[in-house]
C-alpha positions as a LaTeX table, in Angstrom:
\begin{tabular}{lrrr}
\hline
Residue & $x$ (\AA) & $y$ (\AA) & $z$ (\AA) \\
\hline
Met1 & 0.13 & 0.06 & $-0.21$ \\
Ala2 & 0.87 & 3.57 & $-0.95$ \\
Asn3 & 2.08 & 6.10 & 2.19 \\
Ala4 & $-1.21$ & 6.61 & 4.25 \\
Leu5 & $-0.14$ & 10.19 & 4.67 \\
Val6 & $-0.25$ & 11.66 & 1.08 \\
Trp7 & 0.90 & 15.54 & 0.36 \\
Met8 & 0.07 & 16.38 & $-3.25$ \\
Ala9 & 1.02 & 19.92 & $-5.27$ \\
Val10 & $-1.48$ & 20.75 & $-7.43$ \\
Ala11 & $-0.48$ & 23.72 & $-10.29$ \\
Ala12 & $-4.25$ & 24.91 & $-10.17$ \\
Thr13 & $-4.15$ & 26.02 & $-6.64$ \\
Pro14 & $-1.08$ & 26.10 & $-5.26$ \\
Ala15 & $-1.64$ & 28.37 & $-2.61$ \\
Ile16 & $-3.91$ & 25.83 & $-0.83$ \\
Leu17 & $-1.39$ & 22.91 & $-0.41$ \\
Leu18 & 1.52 & 22.53 & 1.70 \\
Gln19 & 4.55 & 20.29 & 1.61 \\
Ser20 & 4.66 & 17.28 & 4.39 \\
Asp21 & 7.43 & 19.00 & 6.29 \\
Ser22 & 5.68 & 22.15 & 7.16 \\
Ser23 & 3.94 & 23.30 & 10.33 \\
Ile24 & 0.71 & 24.82 & 10.46 \\
Ala25 & 0.58 & 28.36 & 11.10 \\
Pro26 & $-1.88$ & 29.52 & 13.96 \\
Ser27 & $-3.23$ & 32.01 & 11.08 \\
Gln28 & $-4.31$ & 28.61 & 8.55 \\
Phe29 & $-6.86$ & 26.27 & 8.23 \\
Leu30 & $-5.74$ & 22.36 & 8.19 \\
Val31 & $-7.98$ & 20.79 & 6.24 \\
Ile32 & $-8.28$ & 16.72 & 6.21 \\
Tyr33 & $-9.57$ & 14.98 & 3.32 \\
Leu34 & $-10.03$ & 11.32 & 3.95 \\
Gly35 & $-10.00$ & 9.65 & 0.50 \\
Arg36 & $-8.84$ & 6.26 & $-1.39$ \\
Glu37 & $-5.33$ & 4.64 & $-1.61$ \\
Thr38 & $-3.72$ & 7.19 & $-3.55$ \\
Val39 & $-4.20$ & 10.77 & $-4.89$ \\
Thr40 & $-3.65$ & 9.53 & $-8.55$ \\
Asp41 & $-6.49$ & 7.16 & $-8.16$ \\
Asp42 & $-8.52$ & 9.38 & $-6.38$ \\
Pro43 & $-10.59$ & 11.48 & $-9.15$ \\
Arg44 & $-13.17$ & 12.90 & $-6.20$ \\
Phe45 & $-10.07$ & 14.36 & $-4.62$ \\
Glu46 & $-8.51$ & 16.05 & $-7.18$ \\
Ala47 & $-12.24$ & 17.38 & $-8.12$ \\
Phe48 & $-12.35$ & 18.79 & $-4.64$ \\
Thr49 & $-9.47$ & 20.30 & $-4.98$ \\
His50 & $-9.82$ & 22.18 & $-8.26$ \\
Ser51 & $-13.52$ & 23.68 & $-6.44$ \\
Leu52 & $-11.08$ & 24.98 & $-3.79$ \\
Glu53 & $-10.36$ & 27.85 & $-6.38$ \\
Arg54 & $-14.26$ & 29.27 & $-5.44$ \\
Leu55 & $-13.20$ & 29.82 & $-1.88$ \\
Pro56 & $-12.66$ & 33.74 & $-0.76$ \\
Ala57 & $-9.58$ & 35.09 & $-0.85$ \\
Asp58 & $-9.20$ & 35.81 & 2.20 \\
Leu59 & $-9.37$ & 32.12 & 3.19 \\
Arg60 & $-8.24$ & 30.27 & $-0.22$ \\
Asn61 & $-4.59$ & 31.01 & 0.87 \\
Arg62 & $-4.98$ & 30.10 & 4.37 \\
Val63 & $-6.36$ & 26.65 & 3.65 \\
Arg64 & $-3.73$ & 23.44 & 3.83 \\
Leu65 & $-5.51$ & 20.64 & 2.39 \\
Lys66 & $-3.94$ & 17.00 & 3.55 \\
His67 & $-5.01$ & 13.35 & 1.79 \\
Val68 & $-5.34$ & 10.68 & 4.47 \\
Ala69 & $-5.77$ & 7.19 & 2.48 \\
Ala70 & $-8.94$ & 5.93 & 3.88 \\
Leu71 & $-10.23$ & 3.71 & 1.52 \\
Pro72 & $-10.95$ & 0.66 & $-0.19$ \\
Glu73 & $-9.32$ & $-1.45$ & 2.47 \\
Met74 & $-12.58$ & $-1.23$ & 5.75 \\
Thr75 & $-9.67$ & $-2.31$ & 7.92 \\
Arg76 & $-7.58$ & 0.95 & 7.24 \\
Leu77 & $-10.37$ & 3.48 & 7.45 \\
Glu78 & $-10.66$ & 3.47 & 11.50 \\
Glu79 & $-6.96$ & 3.95 & 11.36 \\
Ala80 & $-6.86$ & 6.63 & 9.04 \\
Val81 & $-9.80$ & 8.33 & 10.89 \\
Ser82 & $-7.75$ & 8.33 & 14.33 \\
Glu83 & $-4.86$ & 9.77 & 12.49 \\
Ala84 & $-6.91$ & 12.48 & 11.37 \\
Ile85 & $-8.48$ & 13.39 & 14.58 \\
Gln86 & $-5.18$ & 13.57 & 16.27 \\
Met87 & $-3.78$ & 15.72 & 13.93 \\
Arg88 & $-6.38$ & 18.38 & 15.19 \\
Pro89 & $-7.51$ & 19.90 & 11.87 \\
Ala90 & $-9.93$ & 22.75 & 11.65 \\
Val91 & $-12.64$ & 20.47 & 9.45 \\
Ile92 & $-12.48$ & 17.10 & 7.97 \\
Val93 & $-13.75$ & 16.17 & 4.64 \\
Ala94 & $-15.62$ & 12.71 & 4.94 \\
Pro95 & $-16.36$ & 12.33 & 1.06 \\
Ser96 & $-18.41$ & 9.17 & 1.50 \\
Thr97 & $-20.93$ & 7.71 & 3.64 \\
Ala98 & $-18.80$ & 5.32 & 4.82 \\
Thr99 & $-15.67$ & 7.72 & 5.88 \\
Ala100 & $-18.56$ & 9.87 & 7.55 \\
Lys101 & $-20.18$ & 6.90 & 9.82 \\
Ala102 & $-16.14$ & 6.34 & 10.94 \\
Val103 & $-15.75$ & 9.83 & 11.71 \\
Arg104 & $-19.15$ & 10.10 & 13.80 \\
Asp105 & $-18.48$ & 6.95 & 15.30 \\
Lys106 & $-15.20$ & 8.59 & 16.99 \\
Ser107 & $-17.13$ & 11.24 & 18.84 \\
Ala108 & $-14.61$ & 13.99 & 17.98 \\
Pro109 & $-15.44$ & 17.77 & 18.39 \\
Ile110 & $-13.97$ & 18.30 & 14.90 \\
Pro111 & $-16.27$ & 19.92 & 12.18 \\
Val112 & $-17.09$ & 17.61 & 9.60 \\
Leu113 & $-18.44$ & 17.75 & 5.61 \\
Phe114 & $-19.61$ & 14.71 & 4.29 \\
Ser115 & $-21.14$ & 13.35 & 1.08 \\
Ser116 & $-23.60$ & 11.24 & 0.87 \\
Phe117 & $-25.67$ & 9.09 & $-1.50$ \\
Thr118 & $-27.68$ & 7.52 & 0.96 \\
Asp119 & $-29.92$ & 8.91 & 3.38 \\
Pro120 & $-27.39$ & 10.32 & 6.33 \\
Val121 & $-30.18$ & 9.98 & 9.29 \\
Arg122 & $-31.06$ & 6.08 & 8.15 \\
Ser123 & $-27.28$ & 5.82 & 7.44 \\
Arg124 & $-26.35$ & 7.08 & 11.22 \\
Val125 & $-24.04$ & 10.20 & 9.70 \\
Val126 & $-26.16$ & 12.69 & 11.40 \\
Asp127 & $-29.54$ & 12.69 & 13.88 \\
Ser128 & $-31.26$ & 15.32 & 12.18 \\
Met129 & $-31.48$ & 16.96 & 8.89 \\
Gly130 & $-32.83$ & 20.10 & 10.89 \\
Gln131 & $-30.39$ & 21.55 & 13.86 \\
Arg132 & $-27.71$ & 18.81 & 14.93 \\
Thr133 & $-25.66$ & 18.58 & 17.89 \\
Glu134 & $-22.96$ & 16.57 & 16.12 \\
Pro135 & $-20.33$ & 19.34 & 14.42 \\
Phe136 & $-21.83$ & 17.48 & 10.93 \\
Thr137 & $-22.80$ & 19.26 & 7.58 \\
Gly138 & $-22.50$ & 18.40 & 4.06 \\
Val139 & $-24.23$ & 16.87 & 1.36 \\
Trp140 & $-26.86$ & 14.35 & 0.17 \\
Met141 & $-26.98$ & 13.45 & $-3.03$ \\
Glu142 & $-30.51$ & 12.05 & $-2.70$ \\
Asp143 & $-30.97$ & 9.03 & $-4.84$ \\
Asp144 & $-34.91$ & 7.58 & $-5.15$ \\
Leu145 & $-34.98$ & 7.15 & $-9.06$ \\
Asp146 & $-34.81$ & 2.97 & $-9.29$ \\
Gly147 & $-38.09$ & 2.72 & $-9.91$ \\
Lys148 & $-38.09$ & 5.78 & $-12.48$ \\
Arg149 & $-35.14$ & 4.17 & $-14.24$ \\
Leu150 & $-36.92$ & 0.93 & $-14.50$ \\
Glu151 & $-39.87$ & 2.58 & $-16.34$ \\
Phe152 & $-37.35$ & 4.59 & $-18.74$ \\
Leu153 & $-35.85$ & 1.46 & $-19.56$ \\
Arg154 & $-38.99$ & $-0.39$ & $-20.41$ \\
Asp155 & $-39.96$ & 2.76 & $-22.41$ \\
Ala156 & $-36.76$ & 2.40 & $-24.32$ \\
Tyr157 & $-37.39$ & $-1.23$ & $-25.04$ \\
Pro158 & $-41.10$ & $-1.83$ & $-24.78$ \\
Gln159 & $-40.33$ & $-5.59$ & $-25.72$ \\
Ile160 & $-38.49$ & $-5.94$ & $-22.95$ \\
Arg161 & $-39.54$ & $-8.47$ & $-19.86$ \\
Thr162 & $-36.90$ & $-9.84$ & $-17.84$ \\
Val163 & $-34.18$ & $-7.66$ & $-15.87$ \\
Ala164 & $-31.22$ & $-8.03$ & $-14.19$ \\
Val165 & $-30.81$ & $-5.14$ & $-11.74$ \\
Leu166 & $-27.42$ & $-4.71$ & $-10.37$ \\
Met167 & $-26.21$ & $-3.13$ & $-7.18$ \\
Asp168 & $-24.15$ & $-2.70$ & $-4.28$ \\
Arg169 & $-25.43$ & $-4.13$ & $-0.70$ \\
Pro170 & $-25.26$ & $-0.46$ & 0.68 \\
Trp171 & $-27.65$ & 0.73 & $-2.14$ \\
Glu172 & $-30.11$ & $-1.71$ & $-1.59$ \\
Ser173 & $-30.14$ & $-1.84$ & 1.94 \\
Asn174 & $-30.30$ & 2.27 & 2.01 \\
Cys175 & $-33.61$ & 1.77 & $-1.19$ \\
Asn176 & $-35.00$ & $-1.22$ & 0.47 \\
Ala177 & $-35.00$ & $-2.58$ & $-3.29$ \\
Met178 & $-35.28$ & $-6.25$ & $-2.46$ \\
Ser179 & $-39.18$ & $-5.95$ & $-1.27$ \\
Arg180 & $-39.58$ & $-1.88$ & $-3.05$ \\
Leu181 & $-38.48$ & $-2.88$ & $-6.94$ \\
Pro182 & $-40.51$ & $-6.24$ & $-7.59$ \\
Arg183 & $-43.57$ & $-4.34$ & $-6.96$ \\
Val184 & $-42.50$ & $-1.32$ & $-9.40$ \\
Ala185 & $-41.49$ & $-3.80$ & $-11.93$ \\
Asn186 & $-44.91$ & $-5.69$ & $-11.73$ \\
Ser187 & $-46.44$ & $-2.29$ & $-12.12$ \\
Leu188 & $-44.34$ & $-1.72$ & $-15.61$ \\
Gly189 & $-45.07$ & $-5.41$ & $-16.77$ \\
Leu190 & $-41.27$ & $-6.20$ & $-15.97$ \\
Asp191 & $-40.21$ & $-9.30$ & $-13.65$ \\
Ile192 & $-36.62$ & $-8.15$ & $-12.32$ \\
Thr193 & $-34.09$ & $-9.65$ & $-10.20$ \\
Val194 & $-32.01$ & $-7.68$ & $-7.83$ \\
Leu195 & $-28.34$ & $-9.38$ & $-7.85$ \\
Leu196 & $-25.54$ & $-7.86$ & $-5.43$ \\
Ala197 & $-22.14$ & $-7.34$ & $-5.72$ \\
Asp198 & $-19.59$ & $-5.23$ & $-3.49$ \\
Asp199 & $-16.21$ & $-5.96$ & $-5.30$ \\
Ala200 & $-14.87$ & $-6.91$ & $-8.04$ \\
Glu201 & $-15.10$ & $-10.79$ & $-7.12$ \\
Glu202 & $-18.63$ & $-10.57$ & $-6.64$ \\
Val203 & $-18.89$ & $-8.51$ & $-10.10$ \\
Gln204 & $-17.29$ & $-11.30$ & $-12.12$ \\
Arg205 & $-19.21$ & $-14.17$ & $-10.11$ \\
Val206 & $-22.60$ & $-12.44$ & $-11.29$ \\
Leu207 & $-21.66$ & $-11.76$ & $-14.98$ \\
Asp208 & $-19.99$ & $-15.39$ & $-15.13$ \\
Asp209 & $-23.39$ & $-17.07$ & $-14.41$ \\
Pro210 & $-24.86$ & $-19.03$ & $-16.87$ \\
Gln211 & $-28.41$ & $-17.17$ & $-16.20$ \\
Ala212 & $-26.62$ & $-13.67$ & $-16.78$ \\
Ala213 & $-26.71$ & $-13.67$ & $-20.32$ \\
Lys214 & $-30.25$ & $-14.96$ & $-20.51$ \\
Phe215 & $-31.77$ & $-11.37$ & $-19.07$ \\
Asp216 & $-33.79$ & $-9.43$ & $-21.44$ \\
Ala217 & $-32.40$ & $-6.07$ & $-20.23$ \\
Trp218 & $-29.77$ & $-4.55$ & $-17.34$ \\
Tyr219 & $-30.37$ & $-1.58$ & $-14.53$ \\
Leu220 & $-26.55$ & $-1.12$ & $-13.49$ \\
Ala221 & $-27.62$ & 1.22 & $-10.01$ \\
Pro222 & $-25.49$ & 3.75 & $-9.79$ \\
Ser223 & $-23.89$ & 2.66 & $-6.29$ \\
Gly224 & $-20.31$ & 2.62 & $-5.04$ \\
Met225 & $-19.92$ & $-0.73$ & $-6.65$ \\
Ala226 & $-20.63$ & 0.56 & $-10.56$ \\
Thr227 & $-18.61$ & 3.96 & $-9.57$ \\
Leu228 & $-15.52$ & 1.10 & $-9.48$ \\
His229 & $-16.88$ & $-1.72$ & $-11.95$ \\
Ala230 & $-19.19$ & $-0.26$ & $-14.59$ \\
Glu231 & $-16.63$ & $-0.65$ & $-17.22$ \\
Thr232 & $-16.47$ & $-4.32$ & $-16.79$ \\
Val233 & $-20.31$ & $-4.61$ & $-16.52$ \\
Leu234 & $-21.15$ & $-2.18$ & $-19.51$ \\
Ala235 & $-18.33$ & $-4.23$ & $-21.70$ \\
Arg236 & $-19.99$ & $-7.30$ & $-20.85$ \\
Leu237 & $-23.14$ & $-6.10$ & $-21.73$ \\
Arg238 & $-22.31$ & $-4.65$ & $-25.09$ \\
Ala239 & $-20.80$ & $-8.39$ & $-26.03$ \\
Trp240 & $-23.84$ & $-9.98$ & $-24.91$ \\
Gly241 & $-26.12$ & $-6.93$ & $-27.04$ \\
Lys242 & $-28.14$ & $-6.19$ & $-24.06$ \\
Pro243 & $-30.38$ & $-3.01$ & $-23.69$ \\
Val244 & $-28.66$ & $-1.48$ & $-20.30$ \\
Ile245 & $-29.90$ & 2.07 & $-18.33$ \\
Val246 & $-27.25$ & 3.57 & $-15.71$ \\
Gly247 & $-27.38$ & 5.90 & $-13.01$ \\
Arg248 & $-24.42$ & 7.87 & $-14.51$ \\
Thr249 & $-24.40$ & 10.55 & $-17.60$ \\
Gln250 & $-20.76$ & 10.25 & $-17.62$ \\
Tyr251 & $-21.42$ & 6.41 & $-19.04$ \\
Val252 & $-23.84$ & 7.72 & $-21.56$ \\
Val253 & $-20.89$ & 10.05 & $-22.65$ \\
Asp254 & $-18.84$ & 6.79 & $-23.30$ \\
Gly255 & $-21.44$ & 4.76 & $-25.17$ \\
Ala256 & $-24.18$ & 3.63 & $-23.06$ \\
Pro257 & $-27.71$ & 3.82 & $-24.50$ \\
Ile258 & $-29.21$ & 5.80 & $-21.59$ \\
Ser259 & $-29.12$ & 7.19 & $-17.89$ \\
Tyr260 & $-30.91$ & 9.06 & $-15.49$ \\
Met261 & $-29.18$ & 10.75 & $-13.06$ \\
Val262 & $-29.58$ & 13.10 & $-10.03$ \\
Asp263 & $-27.07$ & 15.80 & $-10.50$ \\
Ile264 & $-24.09$ & 15.93 & $-8.61$ \\
Asp265 & $-21.75$ & 18.32 & $-10.26$ \\
Phe266 & $-23.50$ & 20.50 & $-7.51$ \\
Arg267 & $-21.84$ & 19.11 & $-4.31$ \\
Trp268 & $-18.16$ & 20.96 & $-4.98$ \\
Pro269 & $-19.43$ & 23.98 & $-5.10$ \\
Ala270 & $-21.62$ & 23.19 & $-2.20$ \\
Met271 & $-19.18$ & 21.85 & $-0.17$ \\
Val272 & $-16.81$ & 24.83 & $-0.73$ \\
Glu273 & $-19.99$ & 27.39 & 0.05 \\
Leu274 & $-20.47$ & 25.32 & 3.43 \\
Leu275 & $-16.31$ & 24.98 & 3.76 \\
Thr276 & $-16.59$ & 28.90 & 3.73 \\
Arg277 & $-19.26$ & 28.82 & 6.73 \\
Val278 & $-17.56$ & 26.53 & 8.86 \\
Leu279 & $-14.20$ & 28.33 & 8.82 \\
Arg280 & $-15.90$ & 31.65 & 9.15 \\
Gly281 & $-16.90$ & 30.03 & 12.83 \\
Glu282 & $-20.64$ & 29.03 & 12.10 \\
Ala283 & $-21.84$ & 25.84 & 13.77 \\
Pro284 & $-21.94$ & 23.02 & 11.48 \\
Gly285 & $-24.66$ & 21.63 & 13.16 \\
Ser286 & $-27.20$ & 24.48 & 12.33 \\
Ile287 & $-26.10$ & 24.62 & 8.71 \\
Pro288 & $-28.67$ & 22.67 & 6.54 \\
Ile289 & $-27.46$ & 20.00 & 4.79 \\
Gln290 & $-27.34$ & 20.66 & 0.91 \\
Arg291 & $-29.54$ & 18.78 & $-1.88$ \\
Pro292 & $-29.85$ & 18.20 & $-5.31$ \\
Tyr293 & $-32.41$ & 20.42 & $-7.38$ \\
Arg294 & $-32.04$ & 19.07 & $-10.75$ \\
Ile295 & $-32.90$ & 15.43 & $-12.49$ \\
Val296 & $-31.13$ & 14.74 & $-16.20$ \\
Leu297 & $-32.29$ & 11.72 & $-18.66$ \\
Ala298 & $-29.55$ & 11.28 & $-20.98$ \\
Val299 & $-30.16$ & 9.12 & $-24.07$ \\
Arg300 & $-27.77$ & 8.43 & $-26.77$ \\
Pro301 & $-29.67$ & 7.33 & $-30.47$ \\
Thr302 & $-26.74$ & 5.55 & $-31.87$ \\
Pro303 & $-25.00$ & 4.10 & $-28.69$ \\
Ala304 & $-21.42$ & 2.37 & $-28.87$ \\
Lys305 & $-21.29$ & $-0.89$ & $-31.21$ \\
Gly306 & $-23.38$ & $-3.64$ & $-29.17$ \\
Phe307 & $-25.88$ & $-1.60$ & $-27.67$ \\
Pro308 & $-29.03$ & $-1.84$ & $-29.00$ \\
Pro309 & $-30.45$ & 1.83 & $-29.67$ \\
Pro310 & $-33.29$ & 3.34 & $-27.21$ \\
Ser311 & $-36.62$ & 4.07 & $-28.70$ \\
Ala312 & $-37.53$ & 7.65 & $-30.27$ \\
Gln313 & $-40.15$ & 8.16 & $-27.50$ \\
Val314 & $-37.14$ & 8.36 & $-25.05$ \\
Val315 & $-34.72$ & 10.17 & $-27.23$ \\
Arg316 & $-37.71$ & 12.99 & $-27.61$ \\
Gln317 & $-37.89$ & 12.97 & $-23.72$ \\
Ala318 & $-34.35$ & 13.45 & $-23.02$ \\
Asp319 & $-32.76$ & 16.34 & $-21.41$ \\
Leu320 & $-29.31$ & 15.67 & $-23.09$ \\
Val321 & $-29.07$ & 13.66 & $-26.50$ \\
Val322 & $-25.72$ & 12.49 & $-26.99$ \\
Arg323 & $-24.61$ & 12.06 & $-30.58$ \\
\hline
\end{tabular}
């Protein structure tokens, strides 16, 4: 494993970052980001780093950002959180539900900015969406669109009947997919099978099952598993010539036929706004948790070779047509 603590210089925001052998001056703010194993494999850290250009000028040169490797190994997470707390930062940035829960479990009196796809109350990141006693605020990228995605999939490919729904266990638990989605699918005239996979090995096992190629179509939920393994899944579905709907616009840009996505681009500007308010002394527990306000249906009329094209009806409804 690479060094657990990583300092990184980014040309676009040189004033924000600090070399590893320097100390934090009283006028500076140490902000620790609980990221993935290495900086180069952590696109969210890069996005957050560049978003710090939005900080007001009086704060921008005072923020010192440090990346602490916390994932993907869950055994590493608790140790990483303990290290972060010991450094007594001004703010800890927890960009996932898992990292936010790990910090919450330590009950440290340190302001925390989190982002989460799952309900932060149900996930026990915070006790309330309103006023909170814990020093947490953040962004909830609420996604309750599984049923609507199945509807768009049916409309895009009216001939389909059997659908494989692939997601990881945290997504299934948060969305209650096993009990809720069959009822939704039945109302659409579909027969679904929810398939669970949390890592590369399980994804491969699902795809290699002889029954996998027999489904009429697939829905790849925008769970954490998809973030890491969508390329593998979509390559196999292309080889099979299967219709698929996904939960990320980027996959349509890359060649998939259709996606329905909560617009999550808002999270980085929103988190910088929250960081500004916390660094200026506002209590995190009094700051509302930010939520998305836009949903995008993206369609590719002529998807990558192997994927069948969606119906003209759905293309006409699209917010974004990728050609």
